[in-house]
mmCIF file of C-alpha atoms in Angstrom:
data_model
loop_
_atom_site.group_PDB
_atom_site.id
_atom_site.type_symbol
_atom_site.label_atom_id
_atom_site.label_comp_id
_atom_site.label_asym_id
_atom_site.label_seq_id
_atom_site.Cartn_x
_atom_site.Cartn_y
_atom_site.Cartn_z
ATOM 1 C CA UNK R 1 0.000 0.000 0.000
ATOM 2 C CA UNK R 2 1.424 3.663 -0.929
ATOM 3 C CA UNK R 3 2.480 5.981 1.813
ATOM 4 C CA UNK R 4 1.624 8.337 -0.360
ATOM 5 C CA UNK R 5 0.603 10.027 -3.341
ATOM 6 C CA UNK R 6 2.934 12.091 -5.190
ATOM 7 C CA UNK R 7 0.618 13.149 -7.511
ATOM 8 C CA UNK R 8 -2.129 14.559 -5.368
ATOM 9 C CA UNK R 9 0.609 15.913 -3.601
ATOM 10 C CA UNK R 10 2.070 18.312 -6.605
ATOM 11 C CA UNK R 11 -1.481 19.329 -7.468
ATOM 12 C CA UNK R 12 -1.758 20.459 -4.229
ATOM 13 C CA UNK R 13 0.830 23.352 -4.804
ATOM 14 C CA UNK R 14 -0.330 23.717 -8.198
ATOM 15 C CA UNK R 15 -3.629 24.656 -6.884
ATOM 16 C CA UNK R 16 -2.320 26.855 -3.837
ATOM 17 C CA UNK R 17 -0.976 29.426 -6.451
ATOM 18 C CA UNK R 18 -4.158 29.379 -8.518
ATOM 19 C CA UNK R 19 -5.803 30.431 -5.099
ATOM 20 C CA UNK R 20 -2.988 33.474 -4.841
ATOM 21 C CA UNK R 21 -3.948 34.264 -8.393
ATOM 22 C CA UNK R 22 -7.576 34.760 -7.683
ATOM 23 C CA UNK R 23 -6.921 36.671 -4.726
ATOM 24 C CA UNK R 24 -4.618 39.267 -6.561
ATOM 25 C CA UNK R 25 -6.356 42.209 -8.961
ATOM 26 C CA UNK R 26 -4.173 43.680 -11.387
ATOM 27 C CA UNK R 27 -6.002 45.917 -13.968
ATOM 28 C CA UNK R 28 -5.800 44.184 -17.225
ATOM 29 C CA UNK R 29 -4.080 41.074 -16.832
ATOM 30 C CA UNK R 30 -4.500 37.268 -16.594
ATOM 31 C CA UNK R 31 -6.288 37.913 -13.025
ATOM 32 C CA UNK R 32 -9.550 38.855 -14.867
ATOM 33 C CA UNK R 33 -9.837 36.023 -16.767
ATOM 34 C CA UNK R 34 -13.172 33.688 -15.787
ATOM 35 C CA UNK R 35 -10.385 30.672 -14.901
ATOM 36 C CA UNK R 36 -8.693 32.508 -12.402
ATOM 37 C CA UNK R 37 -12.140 34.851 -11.141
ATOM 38 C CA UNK R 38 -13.560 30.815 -10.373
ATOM 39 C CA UNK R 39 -9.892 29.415 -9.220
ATOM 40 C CA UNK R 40 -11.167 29.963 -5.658
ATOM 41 C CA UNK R 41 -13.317 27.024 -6.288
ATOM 42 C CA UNK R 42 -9.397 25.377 -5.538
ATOM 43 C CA UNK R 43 -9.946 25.136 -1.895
ATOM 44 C CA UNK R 44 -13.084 22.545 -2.549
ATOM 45 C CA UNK R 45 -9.958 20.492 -3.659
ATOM 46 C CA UNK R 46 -8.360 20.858 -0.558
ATOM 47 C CA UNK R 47 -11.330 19.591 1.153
ATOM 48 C CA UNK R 48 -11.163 16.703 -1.190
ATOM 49 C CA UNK R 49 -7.908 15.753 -0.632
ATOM 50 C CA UNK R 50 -7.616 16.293 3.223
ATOM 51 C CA UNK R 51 -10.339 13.683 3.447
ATOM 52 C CA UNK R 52 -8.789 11.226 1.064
ATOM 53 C CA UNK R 53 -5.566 11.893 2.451
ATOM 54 C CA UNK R 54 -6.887 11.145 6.027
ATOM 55 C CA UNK R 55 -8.788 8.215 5.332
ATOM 56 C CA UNK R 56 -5.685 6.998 3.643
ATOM 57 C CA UNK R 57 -3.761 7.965 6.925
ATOM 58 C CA UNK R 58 -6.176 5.965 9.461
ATOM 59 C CA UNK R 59 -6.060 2.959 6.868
ATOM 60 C CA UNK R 60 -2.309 2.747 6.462
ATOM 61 C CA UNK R 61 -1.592 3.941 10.196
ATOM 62 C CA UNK R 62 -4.603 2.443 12.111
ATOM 63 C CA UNK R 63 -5.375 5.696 13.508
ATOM 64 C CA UNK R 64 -3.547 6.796 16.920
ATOM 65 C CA UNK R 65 -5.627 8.175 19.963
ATOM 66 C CA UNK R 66 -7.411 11.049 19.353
ATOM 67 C CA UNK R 67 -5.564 13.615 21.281
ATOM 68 C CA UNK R 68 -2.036 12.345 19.639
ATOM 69 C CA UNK R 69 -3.760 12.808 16.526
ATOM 70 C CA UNK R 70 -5.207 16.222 17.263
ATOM 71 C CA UNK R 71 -1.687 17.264 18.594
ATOM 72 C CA UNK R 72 -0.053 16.328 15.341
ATOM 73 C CA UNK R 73 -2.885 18.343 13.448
ATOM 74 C CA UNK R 74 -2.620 21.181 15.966
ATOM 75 C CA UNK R 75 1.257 21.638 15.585
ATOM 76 C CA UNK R 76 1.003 21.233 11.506
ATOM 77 C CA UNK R 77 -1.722 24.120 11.490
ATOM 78 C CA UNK R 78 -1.286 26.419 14.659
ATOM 79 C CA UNK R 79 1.992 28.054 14.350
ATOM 80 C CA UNK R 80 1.450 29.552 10.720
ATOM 81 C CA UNK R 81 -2.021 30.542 12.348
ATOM 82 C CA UNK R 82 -0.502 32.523 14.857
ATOM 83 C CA UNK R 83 2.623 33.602 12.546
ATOM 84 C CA UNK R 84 -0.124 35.223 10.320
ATOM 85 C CA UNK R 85 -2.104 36.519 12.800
ATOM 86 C CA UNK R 86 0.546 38.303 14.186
ATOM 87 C CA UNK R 87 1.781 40.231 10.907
ATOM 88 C CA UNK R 88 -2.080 41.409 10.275
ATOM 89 C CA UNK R 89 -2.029 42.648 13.426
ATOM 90 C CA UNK R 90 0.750 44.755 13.230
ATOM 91 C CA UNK R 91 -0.323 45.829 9.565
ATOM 92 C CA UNK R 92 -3.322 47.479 11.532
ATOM 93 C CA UNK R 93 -1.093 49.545 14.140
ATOM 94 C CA UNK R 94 1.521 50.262 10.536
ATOM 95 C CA UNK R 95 -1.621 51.430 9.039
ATOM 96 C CA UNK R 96 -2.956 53.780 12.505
ATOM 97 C CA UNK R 97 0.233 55.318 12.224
ATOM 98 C CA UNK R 98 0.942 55.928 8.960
ATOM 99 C CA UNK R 99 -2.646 57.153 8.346
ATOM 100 C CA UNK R 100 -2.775 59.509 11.410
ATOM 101 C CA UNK R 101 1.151 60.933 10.436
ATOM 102 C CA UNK R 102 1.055 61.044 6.909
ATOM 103 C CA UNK R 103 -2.992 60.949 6.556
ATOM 104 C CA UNK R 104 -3.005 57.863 3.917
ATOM 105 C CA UNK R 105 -5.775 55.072 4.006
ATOM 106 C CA UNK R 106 -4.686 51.587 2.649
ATOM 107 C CA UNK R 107 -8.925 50.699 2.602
ATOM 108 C CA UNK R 108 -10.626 49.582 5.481
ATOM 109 C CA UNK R 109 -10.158 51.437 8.529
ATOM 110 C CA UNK R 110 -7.521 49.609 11.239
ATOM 111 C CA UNK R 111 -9.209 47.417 13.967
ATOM 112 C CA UNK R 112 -12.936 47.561 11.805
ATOM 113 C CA UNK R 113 -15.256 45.555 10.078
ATOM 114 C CA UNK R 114 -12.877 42.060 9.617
ATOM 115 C CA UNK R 115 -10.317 43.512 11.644
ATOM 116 C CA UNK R 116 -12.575 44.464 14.525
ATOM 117 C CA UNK R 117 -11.509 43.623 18.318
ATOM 118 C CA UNK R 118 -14.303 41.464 18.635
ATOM 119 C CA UNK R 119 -13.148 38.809 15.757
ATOM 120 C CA UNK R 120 -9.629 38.502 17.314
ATOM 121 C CA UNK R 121 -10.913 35.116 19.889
ATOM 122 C CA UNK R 122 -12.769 33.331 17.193
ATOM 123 C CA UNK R 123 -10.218 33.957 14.279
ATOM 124 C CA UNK R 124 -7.634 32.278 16.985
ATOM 125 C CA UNK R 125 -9.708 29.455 17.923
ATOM 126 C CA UNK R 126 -10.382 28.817 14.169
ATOM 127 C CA UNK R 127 -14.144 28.498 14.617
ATOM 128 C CA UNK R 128 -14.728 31.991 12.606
ATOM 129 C CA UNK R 129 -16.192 30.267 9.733
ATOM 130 C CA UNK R 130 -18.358 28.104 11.954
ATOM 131 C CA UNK R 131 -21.034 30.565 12.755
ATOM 132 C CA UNK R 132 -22.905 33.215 10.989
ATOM 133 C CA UNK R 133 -21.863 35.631 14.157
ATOM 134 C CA UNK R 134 -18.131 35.762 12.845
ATOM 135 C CA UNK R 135 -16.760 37.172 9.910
ATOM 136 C CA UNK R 136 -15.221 34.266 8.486
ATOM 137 C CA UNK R 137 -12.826 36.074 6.391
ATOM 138 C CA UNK R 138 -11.390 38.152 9.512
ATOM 139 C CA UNK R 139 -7.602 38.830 10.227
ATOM 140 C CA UNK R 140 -5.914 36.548 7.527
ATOM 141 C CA UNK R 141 -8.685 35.524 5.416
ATOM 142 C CA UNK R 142 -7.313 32.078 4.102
ATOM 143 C CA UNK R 143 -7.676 30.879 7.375
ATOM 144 C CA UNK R 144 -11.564 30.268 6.984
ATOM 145 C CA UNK R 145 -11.289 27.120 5.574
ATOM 146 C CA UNK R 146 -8.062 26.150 7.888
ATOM 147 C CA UNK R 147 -10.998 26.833 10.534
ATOM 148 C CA UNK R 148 -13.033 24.220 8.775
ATOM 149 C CA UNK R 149 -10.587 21.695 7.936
ATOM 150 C CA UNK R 150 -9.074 21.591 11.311
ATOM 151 C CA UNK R 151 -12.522 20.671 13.357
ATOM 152 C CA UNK R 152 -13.266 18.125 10.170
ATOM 153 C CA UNK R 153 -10.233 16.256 11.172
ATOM 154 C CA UNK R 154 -12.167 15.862 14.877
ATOM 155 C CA UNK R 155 -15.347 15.119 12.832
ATOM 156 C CA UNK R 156 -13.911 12.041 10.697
ATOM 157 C CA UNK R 157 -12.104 10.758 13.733
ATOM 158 C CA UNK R 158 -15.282 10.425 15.729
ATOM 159 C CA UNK R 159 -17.013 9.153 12.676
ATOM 160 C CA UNK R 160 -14.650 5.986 12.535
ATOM 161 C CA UNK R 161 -14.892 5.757 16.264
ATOM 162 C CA UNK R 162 -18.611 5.657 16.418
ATOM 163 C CA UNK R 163 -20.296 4.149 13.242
ATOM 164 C CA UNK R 164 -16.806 1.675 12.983
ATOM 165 C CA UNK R 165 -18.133 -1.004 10.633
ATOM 166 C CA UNK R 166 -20.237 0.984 8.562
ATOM 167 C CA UNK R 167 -18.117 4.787 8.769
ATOM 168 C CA UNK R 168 -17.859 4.571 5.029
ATOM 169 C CA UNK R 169 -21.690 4.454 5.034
ATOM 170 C CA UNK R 170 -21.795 7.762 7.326
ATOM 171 C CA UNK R 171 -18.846 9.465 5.125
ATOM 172 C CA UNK R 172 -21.502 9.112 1.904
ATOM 173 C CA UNK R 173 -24.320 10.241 3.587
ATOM 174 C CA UNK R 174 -22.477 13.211 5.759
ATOM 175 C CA UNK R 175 -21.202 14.048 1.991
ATOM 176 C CA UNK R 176 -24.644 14.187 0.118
ATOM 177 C CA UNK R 177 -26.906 15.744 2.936
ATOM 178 C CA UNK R 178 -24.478 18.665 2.592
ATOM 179 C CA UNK R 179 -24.490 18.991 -1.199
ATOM 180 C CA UNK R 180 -28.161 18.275 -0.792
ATOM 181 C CA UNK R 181 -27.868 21.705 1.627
ATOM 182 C CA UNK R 182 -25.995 23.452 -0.749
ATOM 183 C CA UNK R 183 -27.763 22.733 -3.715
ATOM 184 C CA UNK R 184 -31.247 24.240 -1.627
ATOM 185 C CA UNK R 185 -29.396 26.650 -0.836
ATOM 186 C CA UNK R 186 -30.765 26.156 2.864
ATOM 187 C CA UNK R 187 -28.906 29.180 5.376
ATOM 188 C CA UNK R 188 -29.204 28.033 8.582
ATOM 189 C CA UNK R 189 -25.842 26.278 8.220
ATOM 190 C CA UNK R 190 -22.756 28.498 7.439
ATOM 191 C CA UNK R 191 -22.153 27.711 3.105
ATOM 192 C CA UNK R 192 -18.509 27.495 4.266
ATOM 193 C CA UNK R 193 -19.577 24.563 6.590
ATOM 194 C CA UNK R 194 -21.501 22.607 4.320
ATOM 195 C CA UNK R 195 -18.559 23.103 1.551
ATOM 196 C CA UNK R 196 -15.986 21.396 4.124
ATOM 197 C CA UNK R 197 -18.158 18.764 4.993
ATOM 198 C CA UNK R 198 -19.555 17.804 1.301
ATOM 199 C CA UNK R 199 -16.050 17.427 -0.336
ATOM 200 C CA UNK R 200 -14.099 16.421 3.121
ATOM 201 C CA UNK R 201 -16.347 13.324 3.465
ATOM 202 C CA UNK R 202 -16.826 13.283 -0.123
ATOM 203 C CA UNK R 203 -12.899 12.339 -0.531
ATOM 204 C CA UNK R 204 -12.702 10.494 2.627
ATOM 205 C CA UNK R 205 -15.678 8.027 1.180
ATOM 206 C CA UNK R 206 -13.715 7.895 -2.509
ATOM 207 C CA UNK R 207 -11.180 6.410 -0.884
ATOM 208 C CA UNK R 208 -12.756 3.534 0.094
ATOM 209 C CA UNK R 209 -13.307 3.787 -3.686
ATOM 210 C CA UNK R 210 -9.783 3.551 -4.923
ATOM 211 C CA UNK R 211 -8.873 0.714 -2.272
ATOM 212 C CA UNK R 212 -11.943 -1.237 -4.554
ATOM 213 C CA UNK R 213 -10.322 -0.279 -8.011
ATOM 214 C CA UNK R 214 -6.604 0.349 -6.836
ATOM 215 C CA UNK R 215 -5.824 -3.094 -8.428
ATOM 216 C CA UNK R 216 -6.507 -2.052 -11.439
ATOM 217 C CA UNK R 217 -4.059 -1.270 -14.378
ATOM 218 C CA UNK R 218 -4.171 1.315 -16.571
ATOM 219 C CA UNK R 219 -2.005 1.946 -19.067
ATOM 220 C CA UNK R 220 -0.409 5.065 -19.653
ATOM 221 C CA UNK R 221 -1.903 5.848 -22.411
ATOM 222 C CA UNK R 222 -5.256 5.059 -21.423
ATOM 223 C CA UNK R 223 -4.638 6.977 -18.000
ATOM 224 C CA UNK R 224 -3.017 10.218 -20.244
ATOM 225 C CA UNK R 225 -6.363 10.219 -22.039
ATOM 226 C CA UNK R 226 -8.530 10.067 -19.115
ATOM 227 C CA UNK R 227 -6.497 12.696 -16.878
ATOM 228 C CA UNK R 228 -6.420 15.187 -19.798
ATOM 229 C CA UNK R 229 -10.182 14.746 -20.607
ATOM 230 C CA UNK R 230 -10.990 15.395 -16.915
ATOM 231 C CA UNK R 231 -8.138 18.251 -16.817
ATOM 232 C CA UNK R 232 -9.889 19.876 -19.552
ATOM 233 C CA UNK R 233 -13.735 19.075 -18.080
ATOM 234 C CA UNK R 234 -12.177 20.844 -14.342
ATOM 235 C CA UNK R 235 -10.932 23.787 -16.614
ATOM 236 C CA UNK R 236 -14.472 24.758 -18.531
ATOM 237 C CA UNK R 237 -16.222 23.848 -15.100
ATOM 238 C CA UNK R 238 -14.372 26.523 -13.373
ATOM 239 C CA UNK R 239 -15.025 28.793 -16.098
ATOM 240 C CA UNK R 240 -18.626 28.026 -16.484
ATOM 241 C CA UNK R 241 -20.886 30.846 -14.187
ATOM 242 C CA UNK R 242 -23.994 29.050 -12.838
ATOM 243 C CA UNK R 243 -25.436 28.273 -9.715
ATOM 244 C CA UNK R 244 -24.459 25.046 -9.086
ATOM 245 C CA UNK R 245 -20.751 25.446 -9.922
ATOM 246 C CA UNK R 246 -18.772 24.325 -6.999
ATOM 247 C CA UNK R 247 -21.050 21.289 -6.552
ATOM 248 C CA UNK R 248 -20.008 20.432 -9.651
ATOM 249 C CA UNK R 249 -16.529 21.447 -9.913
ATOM 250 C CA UNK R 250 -16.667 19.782 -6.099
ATOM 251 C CA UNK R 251 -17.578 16.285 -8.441
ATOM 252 C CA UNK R 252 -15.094 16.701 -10.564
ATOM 253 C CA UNK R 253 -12.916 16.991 -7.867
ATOM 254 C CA UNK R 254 -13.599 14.046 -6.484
ATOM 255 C CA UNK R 255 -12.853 11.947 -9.867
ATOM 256 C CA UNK R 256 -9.438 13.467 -10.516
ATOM 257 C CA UNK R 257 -8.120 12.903 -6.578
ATOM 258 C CA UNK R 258 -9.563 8.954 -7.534
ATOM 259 C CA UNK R 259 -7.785 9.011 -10.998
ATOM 260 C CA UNK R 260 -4.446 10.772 -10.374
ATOM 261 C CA UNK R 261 -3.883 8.562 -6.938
ATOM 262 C CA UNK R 262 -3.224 5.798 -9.819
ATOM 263 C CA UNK R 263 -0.207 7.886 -10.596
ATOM 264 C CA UNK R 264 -0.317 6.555 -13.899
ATOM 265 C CA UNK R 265 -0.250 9.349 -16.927
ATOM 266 C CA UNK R 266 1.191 12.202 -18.365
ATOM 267 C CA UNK R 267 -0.123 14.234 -16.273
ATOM 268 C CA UNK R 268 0.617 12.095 -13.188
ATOM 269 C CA UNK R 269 4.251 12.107 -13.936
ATOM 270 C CA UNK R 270 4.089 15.313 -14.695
ATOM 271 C CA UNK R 271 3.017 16.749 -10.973
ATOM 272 C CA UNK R 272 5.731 14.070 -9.454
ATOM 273 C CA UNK R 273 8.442 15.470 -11.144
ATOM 274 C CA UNK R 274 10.758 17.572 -8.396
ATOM 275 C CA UNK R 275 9.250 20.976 -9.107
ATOM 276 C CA UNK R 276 5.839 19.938 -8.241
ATOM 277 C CA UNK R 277 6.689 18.034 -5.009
ATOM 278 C CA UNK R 278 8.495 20.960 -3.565
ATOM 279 C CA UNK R 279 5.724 23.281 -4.598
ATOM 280 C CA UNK R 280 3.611 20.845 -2.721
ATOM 281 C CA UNK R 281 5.297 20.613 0.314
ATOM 282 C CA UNK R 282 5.427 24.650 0.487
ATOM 283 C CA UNK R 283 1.413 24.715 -0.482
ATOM 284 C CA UNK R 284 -0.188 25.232 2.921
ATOM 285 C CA UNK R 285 2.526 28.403 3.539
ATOM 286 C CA UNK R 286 1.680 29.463 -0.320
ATOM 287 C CA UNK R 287 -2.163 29.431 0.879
ATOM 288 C CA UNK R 288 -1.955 31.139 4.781
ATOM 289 C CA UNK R 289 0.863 33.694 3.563
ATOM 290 C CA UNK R 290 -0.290 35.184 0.881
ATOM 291 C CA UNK R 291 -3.043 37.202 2.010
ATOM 292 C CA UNK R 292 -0.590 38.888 4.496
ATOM 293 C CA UNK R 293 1.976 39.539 1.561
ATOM 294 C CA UNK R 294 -0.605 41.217 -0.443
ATOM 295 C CA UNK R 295 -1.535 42.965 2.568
ATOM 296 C CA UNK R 296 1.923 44.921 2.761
ATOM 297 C CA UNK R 297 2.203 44.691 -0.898
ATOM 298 C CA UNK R 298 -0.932 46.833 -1.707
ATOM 299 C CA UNK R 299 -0.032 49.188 1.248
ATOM 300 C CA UNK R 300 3.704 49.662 -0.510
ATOM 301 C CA UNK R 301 1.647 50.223 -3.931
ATOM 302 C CA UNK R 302 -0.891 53.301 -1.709
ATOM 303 C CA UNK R 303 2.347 54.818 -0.345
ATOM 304 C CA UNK R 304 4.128 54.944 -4.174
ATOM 305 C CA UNK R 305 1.241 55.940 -5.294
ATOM 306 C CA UNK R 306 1.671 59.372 -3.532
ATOM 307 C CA UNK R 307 4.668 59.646 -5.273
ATOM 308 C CA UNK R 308 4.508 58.260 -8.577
ATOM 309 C CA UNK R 309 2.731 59.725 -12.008
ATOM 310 C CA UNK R 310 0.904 56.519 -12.489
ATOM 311 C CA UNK R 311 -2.233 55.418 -10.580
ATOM 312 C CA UNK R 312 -1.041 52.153 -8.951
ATOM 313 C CA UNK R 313 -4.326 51.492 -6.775
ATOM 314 C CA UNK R 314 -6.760 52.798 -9.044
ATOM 315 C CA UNK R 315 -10.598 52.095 -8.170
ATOM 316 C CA UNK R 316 -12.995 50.474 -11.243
ATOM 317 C CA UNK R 317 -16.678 49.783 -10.189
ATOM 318 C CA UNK R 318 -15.551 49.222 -6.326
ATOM 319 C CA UNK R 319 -12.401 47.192 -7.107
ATOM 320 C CA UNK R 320 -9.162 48.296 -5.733
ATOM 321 C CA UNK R 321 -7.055 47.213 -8.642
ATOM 322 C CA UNK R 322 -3.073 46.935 -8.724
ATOM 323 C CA UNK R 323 -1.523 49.028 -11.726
ATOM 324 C CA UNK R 324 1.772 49.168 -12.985
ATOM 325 C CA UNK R 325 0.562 51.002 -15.646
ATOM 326 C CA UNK R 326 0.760 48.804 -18.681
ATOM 327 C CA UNK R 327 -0.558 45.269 -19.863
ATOM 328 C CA UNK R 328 2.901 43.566 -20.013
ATOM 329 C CA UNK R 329 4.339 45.272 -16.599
ATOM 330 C CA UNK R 330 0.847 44.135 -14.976
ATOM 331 C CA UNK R 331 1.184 40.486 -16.066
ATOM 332 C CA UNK R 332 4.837 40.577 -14.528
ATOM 333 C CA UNK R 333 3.382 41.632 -11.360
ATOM 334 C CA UNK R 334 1.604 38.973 -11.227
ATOM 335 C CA UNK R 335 4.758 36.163 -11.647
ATOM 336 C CA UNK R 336 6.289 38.705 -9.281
ATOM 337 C CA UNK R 337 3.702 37.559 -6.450
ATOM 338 C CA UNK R 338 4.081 34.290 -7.743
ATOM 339 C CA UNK R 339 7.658 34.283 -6.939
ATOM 340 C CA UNK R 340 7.848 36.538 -3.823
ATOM 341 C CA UNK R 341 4.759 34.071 -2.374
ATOM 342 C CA UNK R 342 6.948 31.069 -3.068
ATOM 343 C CA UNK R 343 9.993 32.439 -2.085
ATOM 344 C CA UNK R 344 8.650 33.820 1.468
ATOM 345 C CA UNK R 345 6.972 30.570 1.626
ATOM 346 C CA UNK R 346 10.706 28.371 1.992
ATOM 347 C CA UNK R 347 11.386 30.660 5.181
ATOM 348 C CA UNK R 348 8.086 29.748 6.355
ATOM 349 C CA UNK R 349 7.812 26.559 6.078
ATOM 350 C CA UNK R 350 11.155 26.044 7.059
ATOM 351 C CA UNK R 351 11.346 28.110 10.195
ATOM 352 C CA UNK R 352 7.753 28.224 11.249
ATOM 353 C CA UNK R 353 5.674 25.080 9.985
ATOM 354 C CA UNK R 354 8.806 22.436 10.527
ATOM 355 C CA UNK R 355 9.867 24.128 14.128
ATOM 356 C CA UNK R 356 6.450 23.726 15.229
ATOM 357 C CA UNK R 357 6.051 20.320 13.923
ATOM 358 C CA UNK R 358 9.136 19.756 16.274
ATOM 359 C CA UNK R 359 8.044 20.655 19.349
ATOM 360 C CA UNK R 360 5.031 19.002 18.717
ATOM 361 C CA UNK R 361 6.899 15.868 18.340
ATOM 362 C CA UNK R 362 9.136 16.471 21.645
ATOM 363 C CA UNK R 363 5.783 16.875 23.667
ATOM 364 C CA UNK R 364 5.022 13.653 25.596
ATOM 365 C CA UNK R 365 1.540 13.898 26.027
ATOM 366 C CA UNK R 366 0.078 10.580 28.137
ATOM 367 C CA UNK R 367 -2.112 8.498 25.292
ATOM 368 C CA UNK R 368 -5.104 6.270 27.027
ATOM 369 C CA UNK R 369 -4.362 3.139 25.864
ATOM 370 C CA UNK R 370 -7.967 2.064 25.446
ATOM 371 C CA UNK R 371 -8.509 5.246 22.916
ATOM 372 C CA UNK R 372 -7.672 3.497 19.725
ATOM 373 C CA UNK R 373 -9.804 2.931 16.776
ATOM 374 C CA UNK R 374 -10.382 -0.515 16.169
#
């Protein structure tokens, strides 16, 4: 049995920069096309492959107690957390000063709205996205679906513990009573709830899937075909505005995590080369940095602007847009994010998400023997 998939693993980072792309506005440049304006549809990915990954985990691994599990979890996602936390934080006391000395606004007003006092305990916690009371987007906005992810890690453990023999029965049915939510469009459950727990479970149950097929062999042409047809389906899905979109790009999902864990095409081979891997292992400090780096990035870009003959923050129909003030410069802005998100992202990983995984490992917390999964 794999220990893991190298595949999934390199479309993982692959994804994580789509995300930054859709979160950056540059006037007239590949940020406005309808791929990158759906690409945050990514993170329903994530969900997908956190719960296949998982299930994968508990099968290989027979699943540790739950509060050696939870510590792992909690030292792989925490730090960052905090890391980014820390750096908005400071951006709002950087913006009070430079706003009340030099009288510039960088957009919403420090400690307000998203920012506001009040958000700080559940934007810690990571339980802002789980009620309709919190701004889910607060502080470092990435971190709403961190806040999802981290309590759906609780959620499958105490699925396996309690339904046991027929858990892959519950992941199905936990999976299509949310989609069945979404597609209602019923709002007494937070949409970013029912998106964690539809694809989470959704990937978790289609791994039981692959362990069915998993013996079978496909040949590399035959799996080159199939990957690029469902490459090209994910692409026009993303691009396609209706109502039902991430339900069905959700789907879709679903299939390529089940074909690409066969790690048997073009395209498979393609996301194990070295490249891909490493962007993989930096994707989770691509996706919680980010934000923060735009953060300072469009504040540098207000302050220039003062300066500078060209507009570099202009405002089109409510959108703060970034400007170097061509077509060509703007589209090298973006690769420049690109790189600089990467590139802070090696420091991050390295000196944040690996330290804390450290001391998380040097703990000795006392396991109850009779916590296992059986």
């Amino acid at each position: 049995m794999k220990e893991r998939f190298y595949a999934l693993d390199g479309l993982r980072g692959v994804c994580a920069l789509a995300v930054v792309v859709f979160h950056m506005d540059w006037l007239d440049s590949v940020t406005g096309l309808d791929f990158f304006r759906g690409s945050f549809l990514f993170v329903e990915f994530f969900f997908v492959l956190s719960g296949f990954v998982l299930a994968h985990r508990f099968q290989v691994k027979d699943a540790s107690c739950f509060s050696h599990f939870m510590k792992a979890r909690f030292f792989r996602l925490y730090p960052l957390h905090i890391a980014m936390f820390a750096l908005v934080v400071l951006y709002q006391f950087i913006h009070m000063f430079v706003n009340s000395v030099y009288g510039l606004n960088f957009g919403i007003e420090p400690f307000t709205a998203k920012y506001a006092v009040d958000e700080i305990i559940p934007h810690l916690l990571l339980i802002q996205s789980w009620s309709s009371s919190f701004n889910s987007v607060s502080f470092n906005g990435s971190s709403w679906s961190i806040s999802i992810e981290f309590y759906m890690y609780a959620l499958l453990f105490f699925s396996i513990v309690t339904f046991r023999a027929h858990q892959v029965l519950s992941w199905i049915v936990i999976s299509l009573v949310a989609f069945g939510f979404l597609f209602t469009k019923l709002g007494f459950i937070p949409s970013e709830v029912l998106r964690g727990l539809s694809c989470f479970f959704g990937g978790a149950f289609f791994y039981t899937v692959y362990l069915t097929v998993s013996k079978v062999s496909l040949s590399y042409k035959t799996a080159s075909f199939l990957e690029l047809v469902l490459l090209v389906t994910i692409i026009a899905a993303i691009q396609f505005k209706h109502d039902y979109r991430s339900i069905v790009v959700s789907a879709l999902f679903m299939l390529a995590v089940l074909l690409l864990a066969f790690e048997s095409g073009f395209f498979s081979e393609l996301l194990m080369k070295k490249s891909m891997q490493t962007l993989g292992v930096l994707s989770y400090s691509v996706y919680l940095t980010h934000g923060v780096l735009l953060l300072y990035f469009r504040a540098m870009l207000t302050i220039w602007d003062e300066y500078i003959a060209i507009e570099m923050m202009p405002v089109i129909d409510g959108v703060r847009y970034m400007n170097f003030g061509s077509t060509v410069a703007n589209n090298l802005g973006v690769l420049l994010i690109l790189v600089l998100s990467v590139l802070l992202s090696r420091y991050t990983h390295k000196y944040i998400e690996l330290t804390g995984q450290r001391l998380g490992a040097q703990l000795s917390w006392s396991q109850p023997k009779h916590s296992k999964v059986s």
